Amino acid sequence: MVFLIGESPMVEELGEQCARVGYTITVKFNRPLQKEKLPPLLRSSSTIPRGTALAIELTNTDKEKKKKNILLLEKSLPGHTVILSSSVTVTATEQASWLKSPERLMGLSALPTLLSQQLLEVAPTVNTSTKTVSTIKNFLERLGKETAVVQDRIGMVLPRILCMLVNEASFAVMENAAPPRDIDTAMKLGTNYPLGPIEWADKIGIQQVFSVLESLHQDLGEERYRIAPLVRQMAAGKRWWST
Amino acid sequence: MATIGIVGAGTMGGGIAHVAALSGFNVLLHDISTDVLNRALQRISTDLQKGIEKGKISAENVEQTKQRIRSTSTFDDFSPCNLVVEAAVEKLDVKKNIFSELEQRCLPDAILATNTSSLSVTAIASSVKNAERVVGMHFFNPPHLMKLVEIVRGQKSSDETIRKTIDLAKQLGKTPVLVNDTPGFIVNRCARPFYGEALRILGEGIASVEDIDRIVRLEGGFKMGPFELMDLIGIDVNFAVTKSIYEQTFGEPRYRPHVIQQAMVNAGYLGRKAKQGFYKYEL
């Protein structure tokens, strides 16, 4: 039995994959989802079912809410129950420091769309137990995924690269180098990227991208990670170029 | 059919000559070295031959295509050209000299295009009295296979020059994308974080070369990871592009090169062409 808590559409995206391989899934959203939008294989509940063997926290854009969720999981689940938590905008190490038993938590590279790919990155902390690591690896294997173990740092590997690609393309748009669609065309034809940077941001969600960039800038403190004002504006206005 | 002049018969110049001749244009291919010219003609012949084997082109068409290419080592022959694409070495003074030579010999309404990937089109155009006719036409390697051409609008490029150049790129079977004359244009600029962040992630010990490439391929769906791609492009070439954009933007931190790039170049680990880069290749 797996319990997923956090942001839409990540909860549905990963929840459906779990349900398809036979896990019983219960989900809880940060903001209530309209009933008709809940995929049929998922059951929504405000309480965490007894017998939950693995809990997954998927919040990137609201650190306070994420902390509340993690503390709720700790309060509701026995001490040995493993927690897999998105560690793209808050390190797994910081999240584990909120817990009385930090050995139960490991980080995951969770972003919309990327959750459906063939490989996911996981980040253990200095306190993550071998049992936690093996439980999570087995779980991801059952989902048919490869894993890559990376150091526990903001943005991990792919989210950091992708969000910085979006940031650069956004600066190029702002500076009137070329319009968004032409940038996508050029990047796909000129470099063989599967999607252009503007399309990536559309799939992932500009607010998610903004959160990753904001966390990178805060963590690394370098001008290199300055957020393109266009990303900031579009994230605040909840708009982007749809593809 | 119109005549296209091409200056410089290296990989790019030769490839552009191939594309232009295949699209039915008469081509005048220029290089100061007859050796380089002969090698370019040989390579075009080999590449066209591959086209026959793949069933993309008939043997007859290959013969006609080859006959449309004439080689020369003097600019005196350039008077009938309607458009010239300069694909010489990436040095501003060399390109400026070529453009002022071309201006004296070509028709006043001939378009003068540069295939530069890293220099300012506006700076190259400064050597020409009528800079309205100067434009960037950035092909990608190898030109006969890559669909994209960045059409670069210099500060003084006229709308008519841009329109004609876009039309021409389409006649060559390419997809033109118009970009203003900004450092790195679109592709070289927007691809910087792909390498730059990967190098940072490696440098900070977050993941290994192999893992970063695997993550980018399998989690991102990219055909190649950043280190495999740097090995293919040439670590020195990619480093030079990064440095050029960094310098042209007066040290914008987003484009700052990484010490790993310098170390690899110092060691001669330039990628596939040196049999060693981030990976080792069979000798």
Coordinates of C-alpha atoms in Angstrom, one line a residue:
Chain A
M1 CA 0.0 0.0 0.0
V2 CA 1.4 3.4 -1.1
F3 CA 0.3 6.8 0.1
L4 CA 1.0 9.8 -2.1
I5 CA 0.7 13.4 -0.8
G6 CA 1.5 16.7 -2.5
E7 CA 1.0 18.7 -5.7
S8 CA -1.1 17.9 -8.8
P9 CA -0.3 16.8 -11.4
M10 CA 2.7 14.9 -9.9
V11 CA 0.5 12.9 -7.5
E12 CA -1.7 11.6 -10.3
E13 CA 1.2 11.0 -12.6
L14 CA 3.2 8.8 -10.2
G15 CA 0.0 7.4 -8.5
E16 CA -1.3 6.0 -11.8
Q17 CA 2.0 4.3 -12.5
C18 CA 2.0 2.7 -9.1
A19 CA -1.7 1.5 -9.5
R20 CA -0.9 0.0 -12.9
V21 CA 1.7 -2.4 -11.4
G22 CA -0.7 -3.4 -8.6
Y23 CA -0.1 -1.1 -5.7
T24 CA -3.1 0.1 -3.7
I25 CA -2.9 3.8 -3.9
T26 CA -4.3 6.5 -1.6
V27 CA -3.7 10.1 -2.4
K28 CA -4.0 13.5 -0.7
F29 CA -3.6 16.7 -2.6
N30 CA -2.3 20.0 -1.2
R31 CA -5.2 21.7 -2.9
P32 CA -8.4 19.7 -3.3
L33 CA -8.8 18.2 -6.8
Q34 CA -12.2 18.3 -8.4
K35 CA -13.7 14.8 -8.1
E36 CA -14.1 14.2 -11.8
K37 CA -10.4 15.0 -12.4
L38 CA -9.2 12.2 -10.1
P39 CA -8.0 9.2 -12.2
P40 CA -10.2 6.1 -11.6
L41 CA -7.4 4.0 -10.1
L42 CA -6.7 6.5 -7.4
R43 CA -8.6 6.9 -4.1
S44 CA -8.4 10.3 -2.4
S45 CA -8.5 10.4 1.4
S46 CA -7.7 13.1 4.0
T47 CA -6.3 10.5 6.4
I48 CA -3.4 8.2 5.9
P49 CA -4.5 4.5 5.8
R50 CA -3.1 2.0 8.3
G51 CA -0.8 -0.5 6.6
T52 CA 0.8 2.1 4.4
A53 CA 4.2 0.6 3.5
L54 CA 5.6 3.5 1.6
A55 CA 4.8 7.2 1.7
I56 CA 5.7 9.6 -1.1
E57 CA 5.7 13.4 -0.7
L58 CA 5.5 15.4 -3.9
T59 CA 5.6 19.2 -3.2
N60 CA 8.1 21.5 -4.9
T61 CA 6.6 25.0 -4.9
D62 CA 5.6 25.5 -1.2
K63 CA 8.2 24.6 1.4
E64 CA 6.0 25.3 4.4
K65 CA 3.3 23.0 3.0
K66 CA 6.0 20.4 2.3
K67 CA 7.2 20.5 5.9
K68 CA 3.6 20.1 7.1
N69 CA 3.1 17.1 4.9
I70 CA 6.4 15.5 6.0
L71 CA 5.5 16.1 9.7
L72 CA 2.0 14.7 9.1
L73 CA 3.6 11.5 7.6
E74 CA 5.9 11.2 10.7
K75 CA 3.0 11.6 13.1
S76 CA 0.7 9.2 11.2
L77 CA 3.0 6.4 10.3
P78 CA 5.1 3.9 12.4
G79 CA 8.8 4.9 12.6
H80 CA 10.0 2.3 10.2
T81 CA 7.8 3.3 7.3
V82 CA 9.9 4.7 4.5
I83 CA 9.3 8.2 3.0
L84 CA 10.3 9.0 -0.5
S85 CA 10.2 12.8 -1.0
S86 CA 10.8 15.1 -3.9
S87 CA 14.2 16.8 -3.2
V88 CA 14.4 19.1 -6.2
T89 CA 13.7 22.4 -4.3
V90 CA 14.5 21.3 -0.8
T91 CA 17.3 18.9 -0.1
A92 CA 16.5 15.5 1.4
T93 CA 19.0 16.4 4.1
E94 CA 17.0 19.4 5.2
Q95 CA 13.8 17.5 5.1
A96 CA 15.3 14.6 7.2
S97 CA 16.4 17.2 9.8
W98 CA 12.6 17.9 10.4
L99 CA 12.2 14.2 11.5
K100 CA 12.9 12.4 14.7
S101 CA 14.0 9.4 12.6
P102 CA 15.9 10.8 9.7
E103 CA 17.0 7.4 8.4
R104 CA 13.6 6.7 6.9
L105 CA 13.8 9.5 4.2
M106 CA 15.3 9.6 0.8
G107 CA 15.1 12.2 -2.0
L108 CA 13.6 11.9 -5.5
S109 CA 13.9 13.9 -8.7
A110 CA 10.2 14.7 -9.0
L111 CA 8.9 17.1 -11.6
P112 CA 5.8 16.7 -13.8
T113 CA 6.5 14.8 -17.0
L114 CA 9.9 13.6 -15.8
L115 CA 8.1 11.3 -13.4
S116 CA 6.9 9.3 -16.4
Q117 CA 10.3 8.7 -17.8
Q118 CA 12.4 5.6 -17.8
L119 CA 14.9 6.7 -15.1
L120 CA 14.5 8.7 -11.8
E121 CA 17.3 10.1 -9.7
V122 CA 17.4 9.3 -6.0
A123 CA 19.4 11.1 -3.3
P124 CA 20.1 9.5 0.1
T125 CA 21.2 11.7 2.9
V126 CA 24.1 10.9 5.4
N127 CA 21.4 9.4 7.6
T128 CA 19.4 7.4 5.1
S129 CA 19.5 3.7 6.2
T130 CA 20.4 0.9 3.8
K131 CA 16.9 -0.5 4.4
T132 CA 15.3 2.7 3.2
V133 CA 17.5 2.7 0.1
S134 CA 16.7 -0.9 -0.8
T135 CA 13.0 -0.5 -0.1
I136 CA 12.9 2.5 -2.5
K137 CA 15.0 0.8 -5.1
N138 CA 12.8 -2.2 -5.1
F139 CA 9.7 0.0 -5.4
L140 CA 11.1 1.9 -8.4
E141 CA 12.2 -1.3 -10.0
R142 CA 8.7 -2.7 -9.8
L143 CA 7.5 0.5 -11.6
G144 CA 9.9 -0.5 -14.3
K145 CA 12.3 2.3 -13.7
E146 CA 16.1 2.6 -13.6
T147 CA 17.6 4.6 -10.8
A148 CA 20.6 6.8 -10.6
V149 CA 22.0 7.7 -7.1
V150 CA 23.2 11.3 -7.0
Q151 CA 24.4 13.6 -4.2
D152 CA 21.7 15.4 -2.3
R153 CA 21.8 18.9 -3.8
I154 CA 19.2 21.3 -5.0
G155 CA 18.1 20.6 -8.5
M156 CA 19.8 17.2 -8.5
V157 CA 20.9 16.6 -12.2
L158 CA 18.2 16.8 -14.9
P159 CA 15.9 19.3 -13.2
R160 CA 18.9 21.7 -12.7
I161 CA 20.0 21.3 -16.4
L162 CA 16.5 21.6 -17.8
C163 CA 15.4 24.6 -15.7
M164 CA 18.6 26.4 -16.6
L165 CA 17.9 25.7 -20.3
V166 CA 14.5 27.3 -19.8
N167 CA 16.0 30.3 -18.0
E168 CA 18.5 30.9 -20.8
A169 CA 15.8 30.7 -23.5
S170 CA 13.7 33.1 -21.4
F171 CA 16.6 35.6 -21.4
A172 CA 16.9 35.2 -25.1
V173 CA 13.1 35.9 -25.6
M174 CA 13.4 38.9 -23.3
E175 CA 16.3 40.3 -25.2
N176 CA 14.5 39.9 -28.4
A177 CA 17.0 37.5 -29.9
A178 CA 14.1 35.5 -31.4
P179 CA 10.5 34.6 -30.5
P180 CA 9.7 31.6 -28.3
R181 CA 8.6 29.2 -31.1
D182 CA 11.6 30.0 -33.2
I183 CA 13.8 29.2 -30.3
D184 CA 12.2 25.8 -29.9
T185 CA 12.4 25.1 -33.7
A186 CA 16.1 26.1 -33.7
M187 CA 17.0 23.9 -30.6
K188 CA 15.2 20.9 -31.9
L189 CA 16.7 21.1 -35.4
G190 CA 20.1 22.5 -34.5
T191 CA 20.9 20.3 -31.4
N192 CA 18.5 17.4 -31.7
Y193 CA 16.8 18.1 -28.4
P194 CA 13.6 16.1 -27.9
L195 CA 11.7 19.2 -26.9
G196 CA 12.5 22.9 -27.2
P197 CA 13.1 24.8 -23.9
I198 CA 9.8 26.6 -24.2
E199 CA 8.0 23.3 -24.7
W200 CA 9.8 21.8 -21.7
A201 CA 8.6 24.6 -19.5
D202 CA 5.1 24.1 -20.8
K203 CA 5.2 20.4 -20.0
I204 CA 6.8 20.8 -16.6
G205 CA 4.9 23.9 -15.6
I206 CA 6.4 27.3 -15.3
Q207 CA 5.7 27.6 -11.6
Q208 CA 7.7 24.3 -11.0
V209 CA 10.5 25.7 -13.2
F210 CA 10.5 28.9 -11.2
S211 CA 10.7 27.1 -7.9
V212 CA 13.7 25.1 -9.0
L213 CA 15.5 28.2 -10.3
E214 CA 14.6 30.1 -7.1
S215 CA 16.0 27.3 -4.9
L216 CA 19.1 27.1 -7.0
H217 CA 19.7 30.8 -6.8
Q218 CA 19.2 30.8 -3.0
D219 CA 21.3 27.7 -2.5
L220 CA 24.3 28.6 -4.7
G221 CA 24.1 32.4 -4.3
E222 CA 25.6 33.1 -7.6
E223 CA 24.6 35.6 -10.2
R224 CA 24.8 32.8 -12.7
Y225 CA 21.5 31.5 -11.3
R226 CA 19.7 34.8 -11.5
I227 CA 16.1 34.1 -12.6
A228 CA 15.0 35.6 -15.9
P229 CA 12.4 38.3 -15.0
L230 CA 10.2 36.7 -17.7
V231 CA 10.1 33.4 -15.9
R232 CA 9.3 35.2 -12.6
Q233 CA 6.4 37.2 -14.3
M234 CA 5.0 34.2 -16.1
A235 CA 5.1 32.0 -13.0
A236 CA 3.3 34.7 -11.0
G237 CA 0.8 35.2 -13.8
K238 CA 0.4 31.4 -14.3
R239 CA 0.9 31.8 -18.1
W240 CA 3.2 30.3 -20.6
W241 CA 3.3 29.5 -24.3
S242 CA 1.3 26.4 -24.8
T243 CA 2.5 23.9 -27.3
Chain B
M1 CA 19.7 29.4 -62.3
A2 CA 21.5 31.8 -60.0
T3 CA 25.1 31.5 -58.9
I4 CA 26.2 31.1 -55.3
G5 CA 29.7 31.9 -54.4
I6 CA 31.3 30.2 -51.4
V7 CA 34.4 31.4 -49.7
G8 CA 36.4 28.8 -47.8
A9 CA 36.3 25.1 -48.7
G10 CA 36.6 23.5 -45.2
T11 CA 34.0 21.3 -43.7
M12 CA 31.3 24.0 -43.7
G13 CA 32.1 25.6 -47.0
G14 CA 32.3 22.3 -48.8
G15 CA 29.1 21.1 -47.2
I16 CA 27.3 24.3 -48.2
A17 CA 28.6 23.9 -51.8
H18 CA 27.2 20.4 -51.7
V19 CA 23.7 21.6 -50.6
A20 CA 23.7 24.5 -53.1
A21 CA 24.7 22.4 -56.1
L22 CA 22.3 19.6 -55.2
S23 CA 19.5 22.2 -55.1
G24 CA 20.3 23.3 -58.7
F25 CA 22.4 26.3 -58.1
N26 CA 25.7 27.0 -59.9
V27 CA 28.4 27.1 -57.3
L28 CA 31.7 28.9 -57.3
L29 CA 33.8 27.4 -54.5
H30 CA 36.8 29.5 -53.4
D31 CA 39.8 28.7 -51.3
I32 CA 43.3 30.1 -51.3
S33 CA 44.6 26.5 -51.1
T34 CA 44.1 24.2 -54.1
D35 CA 44.7 21.2 -51.8
V36 CA 41.8 22.2 -49.6
L37 CA 39.6 22.7 -52.7
N38 CA 40.5 19.3 -54.1
R39 CA 39.8 17.7 -50.7
A40 CA 36.4 19.4 -50.5
L41 CA 35.5 18.2 -54.0
Q42 CA 36.5 14.7 -53.1
R43 CA 34.4 14.8 -49.9
I44 CA 31.4 16.2 -51.7
S45 CA 31.8 13.3 -54.2
T46 CA 32.0 10.8 -51.4
D47 CA 29.0 12.2 -49.6
L48 CA 26.9 12.2 -52.8
Q49 CA 27.9 8.7 -53.5
K50 CA 26.5 7.7 -50.0
G51 CA 23.3 9.4 -51.2
I52 CA 23.2 7.0 -54.2
E53 CA 23.7 4.0 -51.9
K54 CA 20.9 5.1 -49.6
G55 CA 18.7 5.6 -52.7
K56 CA 18.2 9.3 -52.0
I57 CA 19.6 10.5 -55.3
S58 CA 20.3 9.1 -58.8
A59 CA 23.7 8.6 -60.3
E60 CA 22.8 11.0 -63.1
N61 CA 21.8 13.7 -60.6
V62 CA 25.1 13.2 -58.8
E63 CA 27.0 13.8 -62.1
Q64 CA 25.0 17.0 -62.8
T65 CA 25.4 18.2 -59.2
K66 CA 29.2 17.8 -59.4
Q67 CA 29.3 19.6 -62.7
R68 CA 27.6 22.6 -61.2
I69 CA 30.5 23.2 -58.8
R70 CA 33.5 25.1 -60.1
S71 CA 36.5 25.8 -57.9
T72 CA 38.7 28.9 -57.9
S73 CA 41.4 30.6 -55.9
T74 CA 40.7 34.1 -57.0
F75 CA 37.9 36.5 -56.2
D76 CA 38.0 37.9 -59.7
D77 CA 35.6 35.1 -60.8
F78 CA 32.9 36.3 -58.3
S79 CA 31.3 39.0 -60.4
P80 CA 28.4 36.8 -61.6
C81 CA 27.4 35.7 -58.0
N82 CA 24.0 36.7 -56.8
L83 CA 24.9 35.6 -53.3
V84 CA 28.1 34.7 -51.6
V85 CA 28.4 32.7 -48.4
E86 CA 31.7 33.2 -46.6
A87 CA 32.8 30.2 -44.5
A88 CA 36.4 31.1 -43.8
V89 CA 38.3 30.7 -40.6
E90 CA 36.5 32.3 -37.5
K91 CA 38.8 35.4 -37.3
L92 CA 37.3 38.8 -37.6
D93 CA 40.1 40.5 -39.5
V94 CA 40.2 37.6 -42.1
K95 CA 36.5 37.8 -42.6
K96 CA 36.5 41.6 -42.9
N97 CA 39.2 41.4 -45.6
I98 CA 37.2 38.9 -47.5
F99 CA 34.1 41.0 -47.3
S100 CA 35.8 44.2 -48.6
E101 CA 37.3 42.1 -51.5
L102 CA 33.8 40.7 -52.3
E103 CA 32.2 44.2 -52.2
Q104 CA 34.6 45.3 -54.9
R105 CA 33.9 42.4 -57.2
C106 CA 30.3 41.4 -56.7
L107 CA 27.2 43.1 -58.2
P108 CA 25.9 45.9 -56.1
D109 CA 22.7 44.0 -55.3
A110 CA 24.5 40.7 -54.5
I111 CA 23.9 39.5 -50.9
L112 CA 27.0 38.9 -48.9
A113 CA 26.4 36.3 -46.2
T114 CA 28.7 35.0 -43.5
N115 CA 28.4 31.5 -42.0
T116 CA 30.0 32.7 -38.8
S117 CA 28.9 30.9 -35.6
S118 CA 30.6 33.1 -33.0
L119 CA 31.4 36.5 -34.5
S120 CA 29.1 39.5 -34.7
V121 CA 27.6 39.9 -38.2
T122 CA 27.5 43.7 -37.6
A123 CA 31.2 43.7 -36.9
I124 CA 32.0 41.8 -40.1
A125 CA 29.6 44.1 -42.0
S126 CA 31.6 47.1 -40.8
S127 CA 34.2 46.5 -43.5
V128 CA 31.6 47.0 -46.3
K129 CA 30.3 50.4 -47.5
N130 CA 26.8 49.1 -48.0
A131 CA 26.2 47.0 -44.9
E132 CA 22.5 46.6 -45.8
R133 CA 23.5 43.7 -48.1
V134 CA 25.3 41.8 -45.3
V135 CA 23.6 39.0 -43.3
G136 CA 24.4 35.9 -41.3
M137 CA 23.6 32.5 -42.7
H138 CA 24.6 30.0 -40.0
F139 CA 24.5 26.4 -41.3
F140 CA 25.0 23.5 -38.9
N141 CA 27.5 20.7 -39.3
P142 CA 27.2 18.7 -41.5
P143 CA 25.4 21.2 -43.8
H144 CA 24.0 18.6 -46.2
L145 CA 22.2 16.7 -43.4
M146 CA 21.3 19.4 -40.8
K147 CA 18.0 21.2 -41.6
L148 CA 18.5 24.4 -39.6
V149 CA 19.9 27.6 -40.9
E150 CA 20.0 30.6 -38.5
I151 CA 19.5 33.8 -40.5
V152 CA 21.2 36.5 -38.6
R153 CA 20.0 40.1 -38.9
G154 CA 22.9 42.5 -38.4
Q155 CA 22.2 46.0 -37.1
K156 CA 22.2 47.3 -40.7
S157 CA 20.9 44.3 -42.7
S158 CA 18.0 45.5 -44.8
D159 CA 14.5 43.8 -44.8
E160 CA 15.0 42.9 -48.4
T161 CA 18.3 41.2 -47.7
I162 CA 16.7 39.2 -44.9
R163 CA 13.7 38.3 -47.1
K164 CA 15.9 37.1 -50.0
T165 CA 18.2 35.1 -47.7
I166 CA 15.2 33.4 -46.0
D167 CA 13.9 32.5 -49.5
L168 CA 17.2 31.2 -50.5
A169 CA 17.5 29.0 -47.4
K170 CA 14.1 27.5 -48.3
Q171 CA 15.3 26.9 -51.9
L172 CA 18.2 25.0 -50.3
G173 CA 15.6 22.7 -48.6
K174 CA 16.5 24.2 -45.2
T175 CA 14.4 25.5 -42.3
P176 CA 15.4 29.1 -41.7
V177 CA 15.0 30.8 -38.3
L178 CA 15.5 34.5 -38.0
V179 CA 17.6 35.8 -35.1
N180 CA 19.0 39.2 -34.2
D181 CA 22.7 39.6 -34.0
T182 CA 23.3 38.6 -30.4
P183 CA 26.2 36.6 -29.0
G184 CA 25.8 32.9 -29.9
F185 CA 22.6 33.6 -31.9
I186 CA 20.0 31.0 -30.7
V187 CA 21.5 27.6 -30.7
N188 CA 25.0 28.1 -29.4
R189 CA 23.6 30.5 -26.8
C190 CA 20.6 28.5 -25.6
A191 CA 22.6 25.3 -25.5
R192 CA 25.2 26.7 -23.1
P193 CA 23.5 25.5 -19.9
F194 CA 23.3 21.9 -21.2
Y195 CA 27.1 21.8 -21.0
G196 CA 27.8 24.4 -18.4
E197 CA 25.4 23.0 -15.7
A198 CA 26.6 19.4 -16.5
L199 CA 30.2 20.5 -15.9
R200 CA 29.2 22.3 -12.7
I201 CA 27.3 19.2 -11.5
L202 CA 30.4 17.0 -12.3
G203 CA 32.8 19.6 -10.7
E204 CA 30.7 19.7 -7.5
G205 CA 30.8 15.9 -7.3
I206 CA 27.0 15.5 -7.6
A207 CA 27.2 12.7 -10.2
S208 CA 29.7 11.0 -12.5
V209 CA 30.2 11.7 -16.2
E210 CA 28.5 8.3 -17.0
D211 CA 25.6 8.9 -14.6
I212 CA 25.0 12.4 -15.9
D213 CA 24.8 11.2 -19.5
R214 CA 22.6 8.3 -18.5
I215 CA 20.2 10.6 -16.6
V216 CA 20.0 13.1 -19.4
R217 CA 19.3 10.3 -21.9
L218 CA 16.8 8.2 -19.9
E219 CA 15.2 10.8 -17.6
G220 CA 15.2 13.6 -20.2
G221 CA 14.8 11.6 -23.5
F222 CA 17.8 13.4 -25.1
K223 CA 19.6 11.4 -27.8
M224 CA 23.0 12.1 -26.2
G225 CA 24.2 13.3 -22.8
P226 CA 26.3 16.5 -22.4
F227 CA 29.6 14.7 -22.1
E228 CA 29.1 12.3 -25.0
L229 CA 28.1 15.4 -27.0
M230 CA 31.1 17.4 -26.0
D231 CA 33.3 14.5 -27.1
L232 CA 31.6 14.4 -30.4
I233 CA 31.7 18.2 -31.0
G234 CA 35.3 18.4 -29.7
I235 CA 35.9 19.7 -26.2
D236 CA 38.2 22.4 -27.6
V237 CA 35.5 23.6 -30.1
N238 CA 32.8 23.7 -27.4
F239 CA 35.2 25.4 -25.0
A240 CA 36.0 28.1 -27.7
V241 CA 32.2 28.7 -28.2
T242 CA 31.7 29.2 -24.5
K243 CA 34.7 31.5 -24.2
S244 CA 33.6 33.5 -27.2
I245 CA 30.0 34.1 -25.8
Y246 CA 31.5 34.9 -22.3
E247 CA 33.8 37.5 -23.8
Q248 CA 31.2 39.0 -26.1
T249 CA 28.9 39.5 -23.1
F250 CA 31.6 41.1 -21.0
G251 CA 31.8 38.3 -18.6
E252 CA 28.2 37.3 -18.1
P253 CA 28.4 34.6 -15.3
R254 CA 25.9 32.3 -17.0
Y255 CA 28.5 31.7 -19.8
R256 CA 31.6 31.4 -17.6
P257 CA 33.7 28.5 -18.9
H258 CA 34.6 25.7 -16.4
V259 CA 38.1 24.7 -15.3
I260 CA 37.4 21.2 -16.3
Q261 CA 37.2 22.3 -20.0
Q262 CA 40.5 24.0 -19.7
A263 CA 42.1 21.0 -18.1
M264 CA 40.8 18.6 -20.8
V265 CA 42.1 20.9 -23.5
N266 CA 45.5 21.2 -21.7
A267 CA 45.7 17.5 -21.6
G268 CA 44.9 17.1 -25.2
Y269 CA 41.7 15.1 -24.3
L270 CA 39.7 16.8 -27.0
G271 CA 37.1 14.1 -27.5
R272 CA 36.5 11.5 -30.2
K273 CA 38.9 13.0 -32.7
A274 CA 41.7 12.6 -30.1
K275 CA 40.5 9.1 -29.1
Q276 CA 40.1 10.4 -25.6
G277 CA 37.8 13.0 -24.1
F278 CA 35.4 12.4 -21.2
Y279 CA 35.4 8.8 -22.5
K280 CA 38.1 6.7 -24.1
Y281 CA 37.6 5.5 -27.7
E282 CA 39.2 2.6 -29.4
L283 CA 42.4 3.4 -31.2

